[in-house]
Short mmCIF file of N, CA and C in Angstrom, two decimals:
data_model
loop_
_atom_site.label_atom_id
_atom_site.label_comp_id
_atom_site.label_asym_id
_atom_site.label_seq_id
_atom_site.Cartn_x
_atom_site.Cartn_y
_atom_site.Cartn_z
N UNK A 1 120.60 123.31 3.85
CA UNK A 1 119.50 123.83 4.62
C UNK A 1 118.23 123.66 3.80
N UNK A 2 117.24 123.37 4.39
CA UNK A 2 116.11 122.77 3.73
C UNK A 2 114.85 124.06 3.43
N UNK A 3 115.02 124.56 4.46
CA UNK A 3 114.17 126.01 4.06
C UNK A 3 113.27 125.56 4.76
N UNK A 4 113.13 124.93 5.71
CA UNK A 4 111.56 124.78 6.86
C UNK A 4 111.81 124.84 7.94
N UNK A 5 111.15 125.71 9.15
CA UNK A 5 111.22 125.90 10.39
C UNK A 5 111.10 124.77 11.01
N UNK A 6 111.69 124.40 12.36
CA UNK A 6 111.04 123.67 13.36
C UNK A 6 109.93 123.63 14.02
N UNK A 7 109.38 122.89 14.01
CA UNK A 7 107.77 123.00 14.68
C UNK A 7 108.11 122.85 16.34
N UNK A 8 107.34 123.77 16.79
CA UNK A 8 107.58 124.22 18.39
C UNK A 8 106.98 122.66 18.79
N UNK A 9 107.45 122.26 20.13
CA UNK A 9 107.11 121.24 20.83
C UNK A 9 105.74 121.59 21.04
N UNK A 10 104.86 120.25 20.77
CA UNK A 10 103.61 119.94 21.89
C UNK A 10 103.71 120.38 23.08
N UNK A 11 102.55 120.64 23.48
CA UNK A 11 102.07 120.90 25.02
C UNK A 11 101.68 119.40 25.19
N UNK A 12 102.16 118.89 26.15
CA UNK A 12 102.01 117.00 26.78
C UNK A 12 100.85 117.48 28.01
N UNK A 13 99.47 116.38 27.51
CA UNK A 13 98.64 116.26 28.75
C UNK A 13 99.29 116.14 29.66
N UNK A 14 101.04 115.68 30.18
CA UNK A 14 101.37 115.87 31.55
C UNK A 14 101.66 116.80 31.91
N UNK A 15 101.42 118.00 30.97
CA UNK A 15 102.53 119.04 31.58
C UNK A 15 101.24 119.83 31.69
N UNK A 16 100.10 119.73 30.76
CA UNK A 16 99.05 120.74 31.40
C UNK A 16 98.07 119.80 33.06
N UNK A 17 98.05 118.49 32.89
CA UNK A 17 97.91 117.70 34.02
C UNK A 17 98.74 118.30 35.55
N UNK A 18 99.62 118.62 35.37
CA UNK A 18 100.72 118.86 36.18
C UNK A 18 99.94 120.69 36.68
N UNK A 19 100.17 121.20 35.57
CA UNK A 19 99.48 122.74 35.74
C UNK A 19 98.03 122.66 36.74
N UNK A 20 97.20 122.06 36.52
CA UNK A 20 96.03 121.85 36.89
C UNK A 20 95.94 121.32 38.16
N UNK A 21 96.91 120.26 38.17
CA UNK A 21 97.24 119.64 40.03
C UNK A 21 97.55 120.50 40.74
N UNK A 22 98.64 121.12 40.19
CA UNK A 22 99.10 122.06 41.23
C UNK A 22 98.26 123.73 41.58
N UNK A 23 96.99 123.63 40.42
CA UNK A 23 96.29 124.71 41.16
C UNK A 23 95.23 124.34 41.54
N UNK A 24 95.22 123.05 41.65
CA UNK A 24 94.10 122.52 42.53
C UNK A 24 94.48 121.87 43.70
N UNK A 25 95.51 121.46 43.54
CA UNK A 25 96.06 121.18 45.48
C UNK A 25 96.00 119.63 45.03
N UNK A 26 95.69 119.03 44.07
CA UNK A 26 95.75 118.04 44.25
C UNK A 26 96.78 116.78 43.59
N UNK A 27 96.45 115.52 43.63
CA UNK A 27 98.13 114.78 42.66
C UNK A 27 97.36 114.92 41.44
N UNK A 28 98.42 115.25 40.50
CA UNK A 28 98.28 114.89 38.92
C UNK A 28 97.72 113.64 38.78
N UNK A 29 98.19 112.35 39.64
CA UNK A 29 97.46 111.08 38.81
C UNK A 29 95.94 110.88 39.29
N UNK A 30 95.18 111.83 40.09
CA UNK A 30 94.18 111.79 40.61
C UNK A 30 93.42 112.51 39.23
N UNK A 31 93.93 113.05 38.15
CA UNK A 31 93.20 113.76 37.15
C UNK A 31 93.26 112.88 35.47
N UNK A 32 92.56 112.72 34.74
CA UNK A 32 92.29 111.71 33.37
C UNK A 32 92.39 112.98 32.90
N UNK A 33 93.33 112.42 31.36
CA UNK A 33 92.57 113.11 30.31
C UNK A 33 91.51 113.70 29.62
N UNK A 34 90.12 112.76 30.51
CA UNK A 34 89.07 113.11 30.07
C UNK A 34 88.57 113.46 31.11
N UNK A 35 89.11 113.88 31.86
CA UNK A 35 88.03 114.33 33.32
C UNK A 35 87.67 115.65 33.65
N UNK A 36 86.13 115.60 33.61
CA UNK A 36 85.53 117.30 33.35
C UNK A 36 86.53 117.65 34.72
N UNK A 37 87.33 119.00 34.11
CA UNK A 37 87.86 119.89 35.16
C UNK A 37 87.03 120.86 36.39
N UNK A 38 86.02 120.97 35.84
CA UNK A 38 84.75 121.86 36.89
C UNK A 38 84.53 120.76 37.71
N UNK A 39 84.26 119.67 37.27
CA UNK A 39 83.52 118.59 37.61
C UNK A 39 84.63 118.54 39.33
N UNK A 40 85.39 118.57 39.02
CA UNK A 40 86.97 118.78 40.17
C UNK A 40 87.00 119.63 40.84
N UNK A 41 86.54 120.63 40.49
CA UNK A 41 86.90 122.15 41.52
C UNK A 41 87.37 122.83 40.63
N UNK A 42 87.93 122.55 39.74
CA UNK A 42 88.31 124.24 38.89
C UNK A 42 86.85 125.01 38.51
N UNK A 43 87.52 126.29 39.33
CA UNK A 43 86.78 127.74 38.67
C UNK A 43 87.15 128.09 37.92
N UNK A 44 86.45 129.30 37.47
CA UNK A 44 86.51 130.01 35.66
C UNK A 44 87.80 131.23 36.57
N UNK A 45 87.86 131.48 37.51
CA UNK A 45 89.44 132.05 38.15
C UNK A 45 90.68 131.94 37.93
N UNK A 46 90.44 130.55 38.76
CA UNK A 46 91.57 129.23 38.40
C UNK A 46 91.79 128.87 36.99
N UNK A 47 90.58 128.95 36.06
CA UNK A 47 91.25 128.59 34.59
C UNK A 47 91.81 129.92 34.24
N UNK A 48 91.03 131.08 34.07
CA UNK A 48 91.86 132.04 33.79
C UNK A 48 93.66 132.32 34.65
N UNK A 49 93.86 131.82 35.56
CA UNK A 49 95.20 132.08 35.79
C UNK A 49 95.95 131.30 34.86
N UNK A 50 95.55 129.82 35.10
CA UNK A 50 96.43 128.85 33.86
C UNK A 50 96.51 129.69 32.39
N UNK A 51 95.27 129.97 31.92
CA UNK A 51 95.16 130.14 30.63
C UNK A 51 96.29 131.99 30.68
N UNK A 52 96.28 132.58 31.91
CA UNK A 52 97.42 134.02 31.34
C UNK A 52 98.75 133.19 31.84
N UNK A 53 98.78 132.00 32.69
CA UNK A 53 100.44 131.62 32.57
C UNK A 53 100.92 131.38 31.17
N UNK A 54 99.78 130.61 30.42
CA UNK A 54 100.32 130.16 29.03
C UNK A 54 100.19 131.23 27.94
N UNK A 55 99.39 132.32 28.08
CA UNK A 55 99.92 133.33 27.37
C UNK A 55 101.07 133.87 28.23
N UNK A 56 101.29 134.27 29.06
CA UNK A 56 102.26 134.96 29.47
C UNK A 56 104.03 133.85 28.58
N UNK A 57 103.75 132.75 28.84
CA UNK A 57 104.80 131.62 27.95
C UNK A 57 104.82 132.23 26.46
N UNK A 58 103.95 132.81 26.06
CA UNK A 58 103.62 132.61 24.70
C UNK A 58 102.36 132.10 24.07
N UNK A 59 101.63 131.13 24.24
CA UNK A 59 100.70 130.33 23.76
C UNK A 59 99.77 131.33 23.69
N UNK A 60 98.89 131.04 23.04
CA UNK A 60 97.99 131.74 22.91
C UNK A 60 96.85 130.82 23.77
N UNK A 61 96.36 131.58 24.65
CA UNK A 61 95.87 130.27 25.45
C UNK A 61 93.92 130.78 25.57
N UNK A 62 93.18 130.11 24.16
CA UNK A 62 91.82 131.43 24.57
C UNK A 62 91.09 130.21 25.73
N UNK A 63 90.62 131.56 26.61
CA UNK A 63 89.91 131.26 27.29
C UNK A 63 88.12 130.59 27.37
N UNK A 64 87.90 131.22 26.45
CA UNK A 64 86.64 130.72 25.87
C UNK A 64 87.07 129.18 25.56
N UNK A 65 88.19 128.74 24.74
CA UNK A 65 88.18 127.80 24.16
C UNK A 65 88.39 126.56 25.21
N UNK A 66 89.05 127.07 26.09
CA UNK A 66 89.45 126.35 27.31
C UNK A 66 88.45 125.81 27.81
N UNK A 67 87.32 127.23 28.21
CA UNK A 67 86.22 126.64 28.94
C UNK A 67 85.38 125.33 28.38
N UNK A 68 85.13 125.60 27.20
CA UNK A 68 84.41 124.95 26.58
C UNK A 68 84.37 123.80 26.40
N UNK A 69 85.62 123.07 26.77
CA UNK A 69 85.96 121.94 26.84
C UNK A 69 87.21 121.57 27.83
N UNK A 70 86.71 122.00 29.47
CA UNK A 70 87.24 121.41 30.42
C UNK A 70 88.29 120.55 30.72
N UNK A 71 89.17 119.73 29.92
CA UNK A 71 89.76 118.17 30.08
C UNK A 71 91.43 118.94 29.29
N UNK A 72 91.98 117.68 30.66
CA UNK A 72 93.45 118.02 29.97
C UNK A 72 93.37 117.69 28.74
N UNK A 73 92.96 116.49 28.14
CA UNK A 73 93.30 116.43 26.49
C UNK A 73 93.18 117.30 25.82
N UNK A 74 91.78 117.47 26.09
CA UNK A 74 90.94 119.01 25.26
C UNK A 74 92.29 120.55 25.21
N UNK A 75 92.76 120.35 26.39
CA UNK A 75 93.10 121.44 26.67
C UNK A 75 94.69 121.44 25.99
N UNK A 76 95.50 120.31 26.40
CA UNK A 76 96.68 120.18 25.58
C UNK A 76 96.93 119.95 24.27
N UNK A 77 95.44 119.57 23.15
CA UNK A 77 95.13 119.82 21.98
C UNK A 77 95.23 121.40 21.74
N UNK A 78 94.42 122.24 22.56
CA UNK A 78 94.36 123.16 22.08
C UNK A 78 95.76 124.16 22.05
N UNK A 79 96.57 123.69 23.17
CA UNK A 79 97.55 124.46 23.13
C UNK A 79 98.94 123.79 22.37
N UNK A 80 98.46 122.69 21.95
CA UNK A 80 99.86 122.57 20.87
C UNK A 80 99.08 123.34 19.86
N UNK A 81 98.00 123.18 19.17
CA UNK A 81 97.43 123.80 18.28
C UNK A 81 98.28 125.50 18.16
N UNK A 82 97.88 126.39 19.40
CA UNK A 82 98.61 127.26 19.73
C UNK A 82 100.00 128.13 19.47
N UNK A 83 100.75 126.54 19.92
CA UNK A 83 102.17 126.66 19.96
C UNK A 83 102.22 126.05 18.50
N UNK A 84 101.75 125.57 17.32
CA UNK A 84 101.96 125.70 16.42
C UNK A 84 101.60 126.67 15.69
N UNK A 85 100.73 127.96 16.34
CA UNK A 85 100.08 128.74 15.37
C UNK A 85 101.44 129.71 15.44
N UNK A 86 102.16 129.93 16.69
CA UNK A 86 102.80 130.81 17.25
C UNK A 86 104.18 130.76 16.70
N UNK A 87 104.33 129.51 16.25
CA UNK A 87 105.68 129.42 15.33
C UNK A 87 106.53 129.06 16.76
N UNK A 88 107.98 128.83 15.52
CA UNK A 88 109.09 128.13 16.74
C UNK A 88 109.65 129.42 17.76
N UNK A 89 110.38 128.67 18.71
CA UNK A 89 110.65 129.29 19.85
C UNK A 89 111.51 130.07 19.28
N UNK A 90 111.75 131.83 19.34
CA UNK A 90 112.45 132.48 19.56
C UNK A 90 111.86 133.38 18.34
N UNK A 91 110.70 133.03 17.35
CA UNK A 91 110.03 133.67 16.60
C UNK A 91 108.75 133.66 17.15
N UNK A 92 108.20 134.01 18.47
CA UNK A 92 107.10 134.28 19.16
C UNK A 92 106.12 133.38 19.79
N UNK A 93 107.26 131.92 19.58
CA UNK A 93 106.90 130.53 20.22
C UNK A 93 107.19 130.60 21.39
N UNK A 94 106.65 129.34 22.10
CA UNK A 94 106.46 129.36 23.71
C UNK A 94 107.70 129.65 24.16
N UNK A 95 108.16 129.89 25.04
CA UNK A 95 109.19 130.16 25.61
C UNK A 95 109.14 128.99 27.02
N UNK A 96 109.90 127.89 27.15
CA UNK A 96 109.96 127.01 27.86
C UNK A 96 111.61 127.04 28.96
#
């Protein structure tokens, strides 16, 4: 045994892509990595629900940080960031 934890999985721009389609009604491939999310129709509502699903998972999901930079990339950066701050699953990591 090596004495180092597993690092919790990434959050995949498809899976927050996917989150975002489906609370916007619309297809995932209709959304870029870089595509301002306001710019689309997301409200600061709508982000706050995403952002308490992914705390409610675990992640620490800040909202401020979210806003601030609109875009799935932006946003699935921030939440592997997250899910690495949070440690591996079953020590207060995401729960998937």
């Amino acid at each position: 045994m090596s004495g180092t934890r597993p690092q919790p999985p990434a959050v995949t721009t498809d899976e927050v892509r996917d989150a975002v389609a489906a609370v916007l009604g619309v297809p995932s491939a209709e959304i870029g990595d870089d595509t301002d999310l306001v710019g689309l129709g997301l409200d600061s509502l709508r982000m706050m629900r995403l952002s308490g699903r992914w705390r409610r998972s675990g992640l620490k999901a800040d909202f401020g940080s979210l806003a601030a930079e609109p875009t799935v990339g932006a946003w699935a950066r921030c939440l592997s960031r997250a899910a690495a701050e949070a440690g591996p699953a079953g020590d207060g990591g995401p729960q998937r």
